[in-house]
Amino acid sequence: MSVVILTGASDGIGAELARQLAHQEGASLQLVLAARSADKLEAVAQACRAQGATVLVRPTDVGVEAECRALVADTLSHFGRLDTLVNNAGMSAHALLEDVPDMAWCEQLMRINLWGSAWTTHAALPALKASRGRIVAVSSLAGLVGVPGRTAYSATKFAMNGFFESLRVEMQPHGVSVTIAYPGVVATDIRYRGFNAQGQAAGQSGLDERGAMSVETCARLIREGMARRDRDIVMSAKGKLGRWMKLIAPSLVDRLALAALQRDVRPH
Ligand SMILES: NC(=O)c1ccc[n+]([C@@H]2O[C@H](COP(=O)([O-])OP(=O)(O)OC[C@H]3O[C@@H](n4cnc5c(N)ncnc54)[C@H](OP(=O)(O)O)[C@@H]3O)[C@@H](O)[C@H]2O)c1
């Protein structure tokens, strides 16, 4: 039996990852699905149960520390162990910093993307050490290269990388693996829900959505990478190239990023 906590499981990449894990592992999977929307979590749970998985739906706002800690405590009291924690819950944002009138929402974004992962992981460490388990952090290519229009979002993902890279080394002697996934543009509703400059749901994407990776492919890459305990999952050829180009020709990367921003919908 393998017990997996998956945050951000009500939609997008997390929901698809839950369905794929249930399809692959069936009755040997005990899954804890966390996000804020209980109804949507229940629908994902039904699909996973149909594959034989045992599922606990645990509505959670990862922007609240006590809820992150309660998520882990409830998992342990329900299933008695924890093998894998997938920190996937996250929000997006798209705005030029000069257009932001009040940065309160940037702080909230950090609370969700960084602190939600950090609080949940901290609470889960003793159980993960006991099982020699796995930690997965879903970052972003915007966490590898600073992207114009994404100051707040990129900051949250760079911060996640620092946290989980350090933790990876700390956990090595305990047999706990840390896998960081770096999706590029994936076809979910994340950009429509993300914050605009005013801190409201954008309602439109600030990116060119053509050529977005399918959510099925993204979830499969994460599933395969976590099974192998990969160090990093860099998702697209552009992402892999960008990572090296940043070391070799950083100003060229800046120019390409600026040109991409000017091609895309200019954020308001
Ligand atoms: N899609 C992309 O292009 C892309 C690219 C790079 C990285 N990523 C990362 O991949 C992860 C998943 O993104 P996605 O595209 O699947 O987004 P999505 O479709 O918008 O799903 C986001 C998930 O996170 C949950 N969530 C948001 N705020 C939360 C909160 N405060 N507490 C608990 N759960 C919360 C949402 O559920 P509720 O609303 O029900 O809470 C939902 O289940 C994110 O970390 C994102 O940054 C995505």
Tab-separated table of C-alpha atoms and ligand atoms in Angstrom, residues 8-14 34-37 60-63 88-91 112-113 138-141 153 157 183-191 193, ligand 1:
chain	number	residue	atom	x	y	z
A	8	GLY	CA	-4.159	21.154	-5.912
A	9	ALA	CA	-6.019	17.975	-6.830
A	10	SER	CA	-9.360	19.559	-7.734
A	11	ASP	CA	-8.372	20.641	-11.242
A	12	GLY	CA	-5.690	20.840	-13.909
A	13	ILE	CA	-2.411	18.962	-13.490
A	14	GLY	CA	-3.185	17.723	-9.955
A	34	ALA	CA	-6.479	18.421	-1.139
A	35	ALA	CA	-7.618	21.782	-2.529
A	36	ARG	CA	-10.269	24.342	-1.552
A	37	SER	CA	-13.170	23.170	-3.767
A	60	THR	CA	-7.597	22.506	2.425
A	61	ASP	CA	-6.477	26.070	1.811
A	62	VAL	CA	-2.683	25.760	1.573
A	63	GLY	CA	-2.378	29.506	2.189
A	88	ASN	CA	1.209	20.909	-6.649
A	89	ALA	CA	-1.337	23.517	-5.447
A	90	GLY	CA	-0.548	26.870	-6.933
A	91	MET	CA	-1.829	30.072	-8.455
A	112	ILE	CA	0.065	29.769	-1.532
A	113	ASN	CA	2.940	28.763	-3.824
A	138	VAL	CA	5.668	21.420	-8.862
A	139	SER	CA	7.615	24.548	-9.757
A	140	SER	CA	7.686	26.135	-13.240
A	141	LEU	CA	10.060	27.115	-16.043
A	153	TYR	CA	4.962	34.386	-9.865
A	157	LYS	CA	8.786	29.496	-7.976
A	183	PRO	CA	6.302	22.573	-16.432
A	184	GLY	CA	6.264	25.130	-19.243
A	185	VAL	CA	2.921	26.275	-20.665
A	186	VAL	CA	0.341	23.564	-19.925
A	187	ALA	CA	-3.255	23.696	-21.156
A	188	THR	CA	-5.139	24.324	-17.896
A	189	ASP	CA	-7.238	27.262	-16.658
A	190	ILE	CA	-4.468	28.495	-14.342
A	191	ARG	CA	-3.789	31.722	-16.247
A	193	ARG	CA	-7.808	32.231	-12.626
B	1	LIG	N1	-0.505	25.169	-16.272
B	1	LIG	C1	0.710	25.648	-16.495
B	1	LIG	O1	1.001	26.151	-17.596
B	1	LIG	C2	1.763	25.555	-15.431
B	1	LIG	C3	3.081	25.861	-15.801
B	1	LIG	C4	4.084	25.802	-14.846
B	1	LIG	C5	3.784	25.435	-13.556
B	1	LIG	N2	2.498	25.139	-13.216
B	1	LIG	C6	2.223	24.795	-11.808
B	1	LIG	O2	1.509	23.589	-11.759
B	1	LIG	C7	0.675	23.585	-10.595
B	1	LIG	C8	-0.735	23.200	-10.992
B	1	LIG	O3	-1.206	24.168	-11.929
B	1	LIG	P1	-2.448	23.911	-12.904
B	1	LIG	O4	-2.066	24.437	-14.216
B	1	LIG	O5	-2.959	22.553	-12.756
B	1	LIG	O6	-3.490	24.960	-12.275
B	1	LIG	P2	-5.070	24.892	-12.067
B	1	LIG	O7	-5.715	24.105	-13.136
B	1	LIG	O8	-5.504	26.298	-11.823
B	1	LIG	O9	-5.159	24.069	-10.705
B	1	LIG	C9	-4.601	24.604	-9.548
B	1	LIG	C10	-4.945	23.706	-8.374
B	1	LIG	O10	-4.416	24.316	-7.184
B	1	LIG	C11	-5.485	24.489	-6.257
B	1	LIG	N3	-5.276	25.657	-5.419
B	1	LIG	C12	-5.155	26.952	-5.803
B	1	LIG	N4	-5.048	27.728	-4.722
B	1	LIG	C13	-5.108	26.902	-3.636
B	1	LIG	C14	-5.083	27.113	-2.237
B	1	LIG	N5	-4.970	28.338	-1.689
B	1	LIG	N6	-5.178	26.036	-1.419
B	1	LIG	C15	-5.303	24.795	-1.952
B	1	LIG	N7	-5.339	24.535	-3.250
B	1	LIG	C16	-5.244	25.592	-4.083
B	1	LIG	C17	-6.741	24.591	-7.109
B	1	LIG	O11	-7.873	24.163	-6.387
B	1	LIG	P3	-8.934	25.096	-5.629
B	1	LIG	O12	-9.162	26.303	-6.466
B	1	LIG	O13	-10.100	24.169	-5.519
B	1	LIG	O14	-8.324	25.394	-4.302
B	1	LIG	C18	-6.438	23.564	-8.195
B	1	LIG	O15	-6.736	22.273	-7.744
B	1	LIG	C19	0.795	24.975	-9.983
B	1	LIG	O16	1.702	24.948	-8.900
B	1	LIG	C20	1.348	25.812	-11.111
B	1	LIG	O17	2.080	26.933	-10.659
B	1	LIG	C21	1.483	25.187	-14.122
